[in-house]
Amino acid sequence: MEDIVSLCKRRGFVFQSSEIYGGFASCYDYGPLGVELKRNIKNAWWRSMVQERDDIVGIETSILMHPKVWEASGHVATFNDPLVDCKTCKGRFRADHLEHIPCPMKPSKMAGQAEPCDLTEARAFNLMFKTTVGPVEKEDESNIAYLRPETAQGMFVNFANVLTTARKKLPFGIAQMGTSFRNEITPGNFIFRTREFEQMELEFFCYPDTAAEWHEKWIDIRYQWYLDLGVRRENLSIRKHEWDELSHYARDPRGTGTVDLEYKFPFLDKPGELEGVANRVDHDLTQHAKHSGQKLTFFDPQTNEHVVPFVIEPAAGVGRNMLVFMIDAYHEEEVKPGDTRVVLKFHPQIAPIKVAVLPLLKKRDDIVNVCQQLTKDLKKKTAAVYDDTAAIGKLYRRQDEVGTPYCITVDVETVEKDNAVTVRDRDTMQQERVALDQVQNYVLDKLGV
Ligand code: ATP
């Protein structure tokens, strides 16, 4: 994990937020390569959830919503984590996450073992960030708004709008990606748990008697999506929530609860949640219908009945996804005795740079010209870069380290003899000679993106 955190900083994937001021706890910035990786993950999700399906449409809703949304959804009353304080060190912890908390203020009588904290009784701490809206100086009930803690409610309150404008019939889904905020008691582990994070969520509306079946289907679809993009099967697992972990909406006896896709994060002592797939039954639509006075049903022309659909929700975090893709892609390989390379074996679809064009001799104008023209052409089709700031061996290593699937090298022979270039494969390090006028199609074809 330390190697990945350091690679993220060194190569511009992730920076600490406000670093020049000493950082701001649990907030991160995504650098030039991080932003590409993140966008590729989101595009891959959107492509499989929206573009390739005809039963799901997208939406983008506002982060600030009417405060009644959060009363109706149950978040004001129940979106809480159990908070405990230590009376000695004043530390604050999430009671359900820690069994033994060593207290830094109680040095141990036995070497290496601090005594436990003196914990208060757990009390409910609401995770929603509050803000005030408009030019007001005093906070009162009328000007409070919340930063959304999930994107889901934006989809529920637009259920009727989408139903009529997109002319959908059950079953159908609404998908959204966007930023959510939670005032986590104990954020940490790099980008695993932050107070501001992006989510990718689907609300899939279906007939109540088909919800159990759709729940299973969505667990399978989402599990397969991770495998297809290169996450290792042995690190993924599926776990059903225990009763005491279930969210308020998932406790309904008509539903099938929540199932997590978990991943063996190296910093956790047991697999941790990567994505949750919940059966939210008809909780949200019923609540919003009640609180808004609007009808939020689907009229079934076959039975002439109004149905309140059940909802299956696969919900993933973009940052947590990115971490998983990086951990599984990270390899250290001994190329020859005493010579190790770091390589990120990203699936081509998510690799931040797809192809790098490198000159063997940067002093030769003819070589550089060929490189630059090729890069310019490639850039119209994919994420390509040109680099001449080191010797070729070093240039290859740099691209390996950020996961670029292919490098194209232009050499003296290219311009003097065969009008061909060398294509190097990141994973096998094999090199092939390909005609210059074919190389674009050759590489794009291999990338398959
Ligand atoms: P946890 O148990 O880890 O707190 P959760 O069950 O509250 O997570 P959900 O409400 O199911 O999480 O949110 C869906 C997804 O959003 C999670 O699987 C995770 O990938 C992501 N997510 C949730 N909270 C955070 C956070 N604080 N930082 C980063 N990602 C998060």
Short mmCIF file of C-alpha atoms and ligand atoms in Angstrom, two decimals:
data_model
loop_
_atom_site.label_atom_id
_atom_site.label_comp_id
_atom_site.label_asym_id
_atom_site.label_seq_id
_atom_site.Cartn_x
_atom_site.Cartn_y
_atom_site.Cartn_z
CA MET A 1 0.00 0.00 0.00
CA GLU A 2 2.85 2.38 0.84
CA ASP A 3 4.33 1.73 -2.61
CA ILE A 4 1.04 2.64 -4.25
CA VAL A 5 0.56 5.80 -2.20
CA SER A 6 4.07 6.89 -3.07
CA LEU A 7 3.62 6.06 -6.77
CA CYS A 8 0.37 8.07 -6.75
CA LYS A 9 2.19 11.14 -5.50
CA ARG A 10 5.38 10.69 -7.56
CA ARG A 11 3.62 10.18 -10.86
CA GLY A 12 0.72 12.59 -10.37
CA PHE A 13 -2.25 10.32 -9.69
CA VAL A 14 -3.27 11.63 -6.27
CA PHE A 15 -2.12 14.57 -4.15
CA GLN A 16 -3.06 15.57 -0.63
CA SER A 17 -5.55 18.43 -0.82
CA SER A 18 -4.21 21.89 0.12
CA GLU A 19 -0.77 20.36 0.54
CA ILE A 20 1.08 23.69 0.68
CA TYR A 21 -0.94 24.47 3.83
CA GLY A 22 -0.10 21.15 5.41
CA GLY A 23 -2.99 19.27 3.83
CA PHE A 24 -6.68 19.02 4.76
CA ALA A 25 -7.61 15.80 6.49
CA SER A 26 -8.98 13.05 4.26
CA CYS A 27 -9.36 15.30 1.22
CA TYR A 28 -7.47 14.46 -1.96
CA ASP A 29 -6.83 15.99 -5.36
CA TYR A 30 -6.51 13.95 -8.52
CA GLY A 31 -3.49 14.88 -10.63
CA PRO A 32 -2.99 14.70 -14.40
CA LEU A 33 -2.89 10.90 -14.54
CA GLY A 34 -5.38 10.36 -11.71
CA VAL A 35 -8.02 12.41 -13.44
CA GLU A 36 -7.65 10.33 -16.61
CA LEU A 37 -7.81 7.06 -14.69
CA LYS A 38 -10.87 8.22 -12.78
CA ARG A 39 -12.61 9.41 -15.90
CA ASN A 40 -11.87 6.11 -17.66
CA ILE A 41 -13.40 4.18 -14.76
CA LYS A 42 -16.50 6.37 -14.90
CA ASN A 43 -16.71 6.00 -18.68
CA ALA A 44 -16.41 2.22 -18.40
CA TRP A 45 -19.23 2.20 -15.84
CA TRP A 46 -21.42 4.51 -17.93
CA ARG A 47 -20.78 2.48 -21.03
CA SER A 48 -21.84 -0.80 -19.45
CA MET A 49 -24.72 0.64 -17.39
CA VAL A 50 -26.24 3.16 -19.82
CA GLN A 51 -24.77 3.12 -23.31
CA GLU A 52 -24.88 -0.64 -23.87
CA ARG A 53 -28.34 -1.15 -22.37
CA ASP A 54 -31.71 -0.01 -23.58
CA ASP A 55 -33.47 -0.25 -20.21
CA ILE A 56 -31.36 2.37 -18.38
CA VAL A 57 -31.11 6.13 -18.85
CA GLY A 58 -28.79 8.65 -17.27
CA ILE A 59 -29.43 11.73 -15.18
CA GLU A 60 -27.39 14.38 -13.39
CA THR A 61 -29.08 16.00 -10.43
CA SER A 62 -28.18 18.85 -8.13
CA ILE A 63 -26.04 18.31 -5.03
CA LEU A 64 -28.20 20.70 -3.01
CA MET A 65 -31.80 19.55 -2.80
CA HIS A 66 -34.92 20.57 -0.92
CA PRO A 67 -34.31 19.71 2.75
CA LYS A 68 -37.59 17.78 2.82
CA VAL A 69 -35.96 15.20 0.54
CA TRP A 70 -33.73 14.11 3.43
CA GLU A 71 -36.59 14.06 5.90
CA ALA A 72 -38.64 11.88 3.58
CA SER A 73 -35.76 9.55 2.79
CA GLY A 74 -35.06 8.99 6.47
CA HIS A 75 -31.56 10.46 6.37
CA VAL A 76 -32.27 13.25 8.87
CA ALA A 77 -33.56 10.76 11.41
CA THR A 78 -31.42 7.71 10.76
CA PHE A 79 -28.29 8.35 8.67
CA ASN A 80 -26.14 7.98 11.74
CA ASP A 81 -23.02 6.22 12.84
CA PRO A 82 -22.36 5.34 16.49
CA LEU A 83 -19.84 7.81 17.89
CA VAL A 84 -17.73 7.17 20.99
CA ASP A 85 -15.24 9.49 22.70
CA CYS A 86 -12.27 8.59 24.83
CA LYS A 87 -12.47 10.46 28.14
CA THR A 88 -8.69 10.36 28.47
CA CYS A 89 -7.20 11.14 25.04
CA LYS A 90 -10.32 12.88 23.63
CA GLY A 91 -10.08 10.72 20.49
CA ARG A 92 -13.32 10.10 18.56
CA PHE A 93 -14.13 6.74 17.02
CA ARG A 94 -16.82 4.81 15.23
CA ALA A 95 -17.99 2.21 17.70
CA ASP A 96 -18.87 -0.41 15.09
CA HIS A 97 -15.44 -0.29 13.46
CA LEU A 98 -13.06 -0.86 16.33
CA GLU A 99 -12.92 -3.52 18.97
CA HIS A 100 -9.83 -2.50 20.89
CA ILE A 101 -8.67 1.10 20.78
CA PRO A 102 -5.25 1.64 22.34
CA CYS A 103 -5.11 4.96 24.13
CA PRO A 104 -2.06 7.14 23.37
CA MET A 105 -2.46 8.89 26.75
CA LYS A 106 -2.28 5.66 28.72
CA PRO A 107 1.24 4.36 28.25
CA SER A 108 1.38 0.71 28.79
CA LYS A 109 2.55 -1.09 31.84
CA MET A 110 3.52 -3.93 29.51
CA ALA A 111 5.95 -3.03 26.73
CA GLY A 112 4.35 -2.44 23.31
CA GLN A 113 0.75 -2.66 24.53
CA ALA A 114 -1.15 0.53 25.25
CA GLU A 115 -4.13 0.33 27.55
CA PRO A 116 -7.56 0.69 26.00
CA CYS A 117 -9.38 4.01 25.77
CA ASP A 118 -12.04 4.98 28.33
CA LEU A 119 -14.96 5.07 25.95
CA THR A 120 -18.21 6.90 26.49
CA GLU A 121 -21.50 5.28 25.61
CA ALA A 122 -22.09 5.31 21.84
CA ARG A 123 -24.35 8.06 20.58
CA ALA A 124 -25.84 8.64 17.15
CA PHE A 125 -23.91 11.08 14.98
CA ASN A 126 -25.60 12.23 11.77
CA LEU A 127 -23.25 12.02 8.80
CA MET A 128 -24.85 14.72 6.67
CA PHE A 129 -23.01 18.00 6.16
CA LYS A 130 -25.25 20.95 6.87
CA THR A 131 -24.95 24.28 5.17
CA THR A 132 -27.01 27.46 4.98
CA VAL A 133 -28.50 28.80 1.81
CA GLY A 134 -28.74 32.48 0.90
CA PRO A 135 -27.21 35.57 2.51
CA VAL A 136 -28.15 34.68 6.07
CA GLU A 137 -26.08 35.12 9.15
CA LYS A 138 -28.06 33.00 11.55
CA GLU A 139 -28.79 29.36 11.01
CA ASP A 140 -32.43 28.47 11.50
CA GLU A 141 -34.66 25.73 10.22
CA SER A 142 -35.71 27.74 7.16
CA ASN A 143 -32.28 28.17 5.61
CA ILE A 144 -30.60 24.86 6.32
CA ALA A 145 -29.71 22.60 3.43
CA TYR A 146 -27.66 19.42 3.27
CA LEU A 147 -24.90 18.33 0.95
CA ARG A 148 -26.23 15.07 -0.45
CA PRO A 149 -24.83 11.93 1.22
CA GLU A 150 -25.84 9.78 -1.78
CA THR A 151 -26.82 10.55 -5.36
CA ALA A 152 -29.78 8.14 -5.17
CA GLN A 153 -32.38 10.63 -3.95
CA GLY A 154 -31.92 12.76 -7.07
CA MET A 155 -33.15 9.79 -9.05
CA PHE A 156 -36.14 9.02 -6.81
CA VAL A 157 -37.44 12.58 -6.87
CA ASN A 158 -37.14 12.57 -10.68
CA PHE A 159 -38.86 9.20 -11.08
CA ALA A 160 -42.02 10.68 -12.62
CA ASN A 161 -40.07 13.10 -14.86
CA VAL A 162 -37.98 10.32 -16.32
CA LEU A 163 -40.88 7.90 -16.61
CA THR A 164 -42.87 10.30 -18.78
CA THR A 165 -40.08 11.94 -20.78
CA ALA A 166 -38.06 8.79 -21.54
CA ARG A 167 -41.25 6.73 -22.09
CA LYS A 168 -40.01 3.84 -20.00
CA LYS A 169 -41.88 0.78 -18.82
CA LEU A 170 -40.96 -1.44 -15.88
CA PRO A 171 -38.32 -2.68 -15.47
CA PHE A 172 -36.07 0.28 -16.13
CA GLY A 173 -33.24 2.10 -14.43
CA ILE A 174 -31.86 5.59 -13.85
CA ALA A 175 -28.10 5.94 -13.50
CA GLN A 176 -26.05 8.79 -12.09
CA MET A 177 -22.47 9.61 -11.23
CA GLY A 178 -21.61 12.50 -8.97
CA THR A 179 -20.14 13.82 -5.76
CA SER A 180 -21.54 12.92 -2.36
CA PHE A 181 -20.51 14.08 1.10
CA ARG A 182 -20.47 12.29 4.43
CA ASN A 183 -19.07 13.70 7.61
CA GLU A 184 -17.34 10.40 8.41
CA ILE A 185 -16.24 9.96 12.02
CA THR A 186 -13.05 8.15 11.06
CA PRO A 187 -12.08 8.75 7.45
CA GLY A 188 -8.80 7.33 6.30
CA ASN A 189 -6.82 4.73 4.45
CA PHE A 190 -5.93 7.12 1.65
CA ILE A 191 -8.82 7.46 -0.83
CA PHE A 192 -10.76 4.49 0.65
CA ARG A 193 -12.86 6.62 3.00
CA THR A 194 -13.04 10.36 2.43
CA ARG A 195 -15.60 12.99 3.40
CA GLU A 196 -16.15 14.04 -0.18
CA PHE A 197 -16.29 11.31 -2.81
CA GLU A 198 -17.81 10.43 -6.15
CA GLN A 199 -20.41 7.73 -6.50
CA MET A 200 -21.71 5.72 -9.44
CA GLU A 201 -25.25 4.63 -8.67
CA LEU A 202 -28.07 2.86 -10.45
CA GLU A 203 -31.66 2.81 -9.26
CA PHE A 204 -33.33 -0.07 -11.07
CA PHE A 205 -37.14 0.01 -10.82
CA CYS A 206 -38.95 -3.29 -11.21
CA TYR A 207 -42.18 -5.14 -10.35
CA PRO A 208 -42.08 -6.10 -6.65
CA ASP A 209 -42.37 -9.81 -7.38
CA THR A 210 -39.29 -9.68 -9.63
CA ALA A 211 -37.07 -7.73 -7.24
CA ALA A 212 -35.38 -10.76 -5.65
CA GLU A 213 -34.45 -12.04 -9.09
CA TRP A 214 -33.15 -8.64 -10.23
CA HIS A 215 -31.15 -8.35 -7.02
CA GLU A 216 -29.31 -11.58 -7.92
CA LYS A 217 -28.84 -10.44 -11.52
CA TRP A 218 -27.33 -7.12 -10.54
CA ILE A 219 -24.93 -8.74 -8.09
CA ASP A 220 -23.72 -10.98 -10.95
CA ILE A 221 -23.49 -8.15 -13.49
CA ARG A 222 -21.50 -5.92 -11.19
CA TYR A 223 -19.19 -8.73 -10.05
CA GLN A 224 -18.46 -9.61 -13.68
CA TRP A 225 -17.79 -5.95 -14.54
CA TYR A 226 -14.88 -5.88 -12.08
CA LEU A 227 -13.48 -9.15 -13.43
CA ASP A 228 -13.76 -7.92 -17.02
CA LEU A 229 -11.73 -4.84 -16.15
CA GLY A 230 -8.93 -6.83 -14.59
CA VAL A 231 -9.77 -7.11 -10.88
CA ARG A 232 -8.47 -10.45 -9.60
CA ARG A 233 -11.13 -12.98 -8.72
CA GLU A 234 -9.27 -14.13 -5.60
CA ASN A 235 -9.51 -10.62 -4.14
CA LEU A 236 -13.26 -10.22 -4.69
CA SER A 237 -16.00 -11.69 -2.55
CA ILE A 238 -19.71 -11.32 -1.98
CA ARG A 239 -21.20 -10.87 1.47
CA LYS A 240 -24.75 -10.40 2.64
CA HIS A 241 -25.21 -7.75 5.35
CA GLU A 242 -26.05 -8.89 8.85
CA TRP A 243 -29.26 -7.48 10.31
CA ASP A 244 -27.45 -4.95 12.54
CA GLU A 245 -25.54 -3.46 9.57
CA LEU A 246 -28.56 -2.96 7.34
CA SER A 247 -29.60 0.56 6.37
CA HIS A 248 -33.08 1.64 7.48
CA TYR A 249 -34.60 0.88 4.05
CA ALA A 250 -33.00 -2.53 3.74
CA ARG A 251 -34.64 -3.99 6.85
CA ASP A 252 -38.01 -4.39 5.17
CA PRO A 253 -39.10 -8.04 5.41
CA ARG A 254 -40.45 -7.89 1.83
CA GLY A 255 -36.93 -7.20 0.53
CA THR A 256 -33.72 -9.13 0.19
CA GLY A 257 -31.44 -6.80 2.18
CA THR A 258 -28.05 -5.62 1.01
CA VAL A 259 -25.18 -7.55 -0.48
CA ASP A 260 -21.68 -6.11 -0.64
CA LEU A 261 -19.07 -6.81 -3.27
CA GLU A 262 -15.98 -6.86 -1.10
CA TYR A 263 -12.31 -6.62 -1.86
CA LYS A 264 -9.25 -7.68 0.11
CA PHE A 265 -7.89 -4.20 0.79
CA PRO A 266 -4.33 -4.67 2.10
CA PHE A 267 -4.88 -2.23 5.00
CA LEU A 268 -8.01 -3.94 6.40
CA ASP A 269 -7.98 -7.08 8.49
CA LYS A 270 -10.97 -8.49 6.61
CA PRO A 271 -12.45 -7.80 3.15
CA GLY A 272 -14.01 -4.32 2.89
CA GLU A 273 -16.91 -2.93 0.88
CA LEU A 274 -16.17 -1.94 -2.69
CA GLU A 275 -19.76 -1.69 -3.85
CA GLY A 276 -23.14 -2.27 -2.21
CA VAL A 277 -26.08 -3.83 -4.03
CA ALA A 278 -29.21 -3.05 -2.01
CA ASN A 279 -32.87 -3.93 -2.35
CA ARG A 280 -34.49 -0.65 -1.30
CA VAL A 281 -37.98 -2.09 -1.82
CA ASP A 282 -40.54 0.69 -2.35
CA HIS A 283 -39.22 2.69 0.60
CA ASP A 284 -38.04 5.83 -1.21
CA LEU A 285 -40.89 6.25 -3.70
CA THR A 286 -43.49 5.64 -0.99
CA GLN A 287 -41.87 8.14 1.34
CA HIS A 288 -41.52 10.82 -1.33
CA ALA A 289 -45.12 10.30 -2.45
CA LYS A 290 -46.24 10.75 1.15
CA HIS A 291 -44.11 13.82 1.87
CA SER A 292 -44.61 15.60 -1.47
CA GLY A 293 -48.22 14.68 -2.08
CA GLN A 294 -47.31 13.60 -5.64
CA LYS A 295 -48.15 10.31 -7.25
CA LEU A 296 -45.00 8.26 -7.79
CA THR A 297 -46.30 5.10 -9.38
CA PHE A 298 -46.11 3.24 -12.66
CA PHE A 299 -49.42 2.67 -14.42
CA ASP A 300 -49.49 -0.85 -15.81
CA PRO A 301 -51.69 -0.80 -18.94
CA GLN A 302 -52.03 -4.57 -18.86
CA THR A 303 -53.58 -4.81 -15.42
CA ASN A 304 -54.89 -1.23 -15.26
CA GLU A 305 -53.21 -0.89 -11.89
CA HIS A 306 -50.81 1.59 -10.36
CA VAL A 307 -47.66 -0.11 -9.12
CA VAL A 308 -45.09 1.27 -6.70
CA PRO A 309 -41.93 -0.35 -8.06
CA PHE A 310 -39.26 -1.98 -5.92
CA VAL A 311 -35.74 -0.70 -6.42
CA ILE A 312 -32.45 -2.55 -6.75
CA GLU A 313 -29.47 -0.26 -6.23
CA PRO A 314 -25.87 -1.08 -7.15
CA ALA A 315 -23.83 1.77 -5.60
CA ALA A 316 -20.07 2.12 -6.00
CA GLY A 317 -17.47 4.72 -5.06
CA VAL A 318 -15.18 6.01 -7.80
CA GLY A 319 -12.19 6.56 -5.48
CA ARG A 320 -12.54 3.10 -3.94
CA ASN A 321 -12.76 1.66 -7.46
CA MET A 322 -9.63 3.50 -8.46
CA LEU A 323 -7.77 2.16 -5.44
CA VAL A 324 -8.79 -1.40 -6.27
CA PHE A 325 -7.76 -1.07 -9.92
CA MET A 326 -4.40 0.30 -8.83
CA ILE A 327 -3.76 -2.37 -6.21
CA ASP A 328 -4.55 -5.20 -8.60
CA ALA A 329 -2.59 -3.65 -11.45
CA TYR A 330 0.54 -3.05 -9.36
CA HIS A 331 3.42 -5.45 -10.04
CA GLU A 332 7.09 -5.42 -9.23
CA GLU A 333 8.95 -7.68 -11.64
CA GLU A 334 12.56 -8.73 -11.75
CA VAL A 335 13.52 -8.17 -15.38
CA LYS A 336 17.01 -9.56 -14.87
CA PRO A 337 18.95 -10.26 -11.67
CA GLY A 338 19.17 -7.02 -9.70
CA ASP A 339 16.91 -5.08 -12.10
CA THR A 340 13.32 -4.63 -11.03
CA ARG A 341 10.58 -2.78 -12.89
CA VAL A 342 7.33 -1.43 -11.47
CA VAL A 343 4.45 -1.94 -13.84
CA LEU A 344 0.76 -1.12 -13.58
CA LYS A 345 -1.01 -3.76 -15.66
CA PHE A 346 -4.19 -1.76 -16.22
CA HIS A 347 -6.87 -3.02 -18.57
CA PRO A 348 -6.46 -0.88 -21.73
CA GLN A 349 -9.92 0.61 -21.20
CA ILE A 350 -8.88 2.27 -17.94
CA ALA A 351 -5.17 2.98 -18.60
CA PRO A 352 -4.65 6.77 -18.37
CA ILE A 353 -2.29 6.80 -21.37
CA LYS A 354 -2.92 4.24 -24.10
CA VAL A 355 0.18 4.71 -26.22
CA ALA A 356 3.47 6.59 -25.95
CA VAL A 357 5.57 7.57 -28.96
CA LEU A 358 9.30 7.65 -28.25
CA PRO A 359 12.27 8.66 -30.39
CA LEU A 360 15.39 6.54 -30.15
CA LEU A 361 17.52 9.58 -30.93
CA LYS A 362 16.08 12.93 -30.03
CA LYS A 363 18.85 14.83 -31.79
CA ARG A 364 17.73 13.61 -35.20
CA ASP A 365 15.10 15.97 -36.58
CA ASP A 366 13.82 13.40 -39.07
CA ILE A 367 13.12 10.90 -36.25
CA VAL A 368 11.48 13.52 -34.06
CA ASN A 369 9.32 14.72 -36.95
CA VAL A 370 8.00 11.22 -37.59
CA CYS A 371 7.25 10.85 -33.87
CA GLN A 372 5.43 14.13 -33.65
CA GLN A 373 3.28 13.51 -36.70
CA LEU A 374 2.39 10.04 -35.42
CA THR A 375 1.53 11.40 -31.96
CA LYS A 376 -0.63 14.08 -33.50
CA ASP A 377 -2.54 11.50 -35.54
CA LEU A 378 -2.93 9.14 -32.58
CA LYS A 379 -4.16 11.91 -30.28
CA LYS A 380 -7.23 12.31 -32.48
CA LYS A 381 -8.20 8.73 -31.70
CA THR A 382 -6.90 7.96 -28.23
CA ALA A 383 -4.81 9.15 -25.25
CA ALA A 384 -1.30 9.35 -26.75
CA VAL A 385 1.84 11.14 -25.54
CA TYR A 386 5.28 11.95 -26.91
CA ASP A 387 8.28 11.78 -24.60
CA ASP A 388 11.95 12.40 -25.37
CA THR A 389 13.24 13.44 -21.96
CA ALA A 390 15.40 10.38 -21.25
CA ALA A 391 17.11 7.41 -22.85
CA ILE A 392 14.82 4.73 -24.27
CA GLY A 393 15.22 2.23 -21.40
CA LYS A 394 14.15 4.85 -18.90
CA LEU A 395 11.29 6.02 -21.10
CA TYR A 396 9.91 2.46 -21.22
CA ARG A 397 10.11 2.16 -17.44
CA ARG A 398 8.28 5.41 -16.97
CA GLN A 399 5.44 4.26 -19.17
CA ASP A 400 5.35 0.86 -17.43
CA GLU A 401 5.01 2.59 -14.10
CA VAL A 402 1.88 4.47 -15.17
CA GLY A 403 0.40 1.51 -17.02
CA THR A 404 0.68 2.55 -20.70
CA PRO A 405 -0.17 -0.60 -22.70
CA TYR A 406 1.94 0.22 -25.80
CA CYS A 407 5.03 2.20 -26.69
CA ILE A 408 6.00 2.98 -30.27
CA THR A 409 9.66 3.69 -30.96
CA VAL A 410 10.95 5.47 -34.03
CA ASP A 411 14.64 4.79 -34.86
CA VAL A 412 17.22 5.38 -37.56
CA GLU A 413 15.99 2.42 -39.59
CA THR A 414 12.51 3.91 -39.66
CA VAL A 415 13.68 6.98 -41.52
CA GLU A 416 16.57 5.48 -43.49
CA LYS A 417 15.50 1.96 -44.34
CA ASP A 418 12.22 0.24 -43.68
CA ASN A 419 9.66 2.93 -42.87
CA ALA A 420 8.60 0.76 -39.93
CA VAL A 421 8.50 1.29 -36.17
CA THR A 422 8.86 -0.87 -33.06
CA VAL A 423 5.77 -1.56 -30.96
CA ARG A 424 6.49 -2.69 -27.41
CA ASP A 425 3.92 -4.52 -25.29
CA ARG A 426 3.87 -3.39 -21.64
CA ASP A 427 3.14 -6.80 -20.12
CA THR A 428 5.30 -9.14 -22.20
CA MET A 429 7.92 -6.51 -23.12
CA GLN A 430 7.93 -8.17 -26.55
CA GLN A 431 8.73 -5.91 -29.49
CA GLU A 432 7.33 -6.09 -32.98
CA ARG A 433 8.22 -4.27 -36.15
CA VAL A 434 5.17 -2.71 -37.80
CA ALA A 435 4.93 -0.58 -40.95
CA LEU A 436 4.57 3.10 -40.10
CA ASP A 437 1.43 3.50 -42.18
CA GLN A 438 -0.18 0.49 -40.41
CA VAL A 439 0.85 1.20 -36.86
CA GLN A 440 -2.09 3.36 -35.86
CA ASN A 441 -4.65 0.73 -36.75
CA TYR A 442 -2.45 -1.99 -35.34
CA VAL A 443 -2.26 -0.36 -31.92
CA LEU A 444 -5.88 0.80 -31.82
CA ASP A 445 -6.96 -2.69 -32.70
CA LYS A 446 -4.85 -4.26 -29.96
CA LEU A 447 -6.16 -1.75 -27.44
CA GLY A 448 -9.69 -2.70 -28.41
CA VAL A 449 -11.10 0.52 -26.99
P1 ATP B 1 -19.06 1.89 4.57
O1 ATP B 1 -19.69 0.71 5.24
O2 ATP B 1 -17.65 1.60 4.04
O3 ATP B 1 -19.14 3.17 5.35
P2 ATP B 1 -21.50 2.33 3.18
O4 ATP B 1 -22.15 1.00 3.34
O5 ATP B 1 -21.92 3.45 4.03
O6 ATP B 1 -19.89 2.16 3.25
P3 ATP B 1 -22.87 2.89 0.75
O7 ATP B 1 -23.81 3.82 1.39
O8 ATP B 1 -23.34 1.53 0.36
O9 ATP B 1 -21.56 2.75 1.66
O10 ATP B 1 -22.20 3.64 -0.48
C1 ATP B 1 -21.94 3.03 -1.72
C2 ATP B 1 -20.47 3.08 -2.07
O11 ATP B 1 -19.98 4.41 -1.99
C3 ATP B 1 -19.56 2.28 -1.18
O12 ATP B 1 -19.52 0.94 -1.58
C4 ATP B 1 -18.22 2.96 -1.39
O13 ATP B 1 -17.59 2.45 -2.57
C5 ATP B 1 -18.62 4.39 -1.61
N1 ATP B 1 -18.43 5.15 -0.37
C6 ATP B 1 -19.29 5.26 0.65
N2 ATP B 1 -18.79 6.06 1.61
C7 ATP B 1 -17.57 6.47 1.15
C8 ATP B 1 -16.55 7.32 1.68
N3 ATP B 1 -16.69 7.94 2.84
N4 ATP B 1 -15.43 7.51 0.95
C9 ATP B 1 -15.28 6.91 -0.26
N5 ATP B 1 -16.21 6.10 -0.80
C10 ATP B 1 -17.34 5.87 -0.11
#
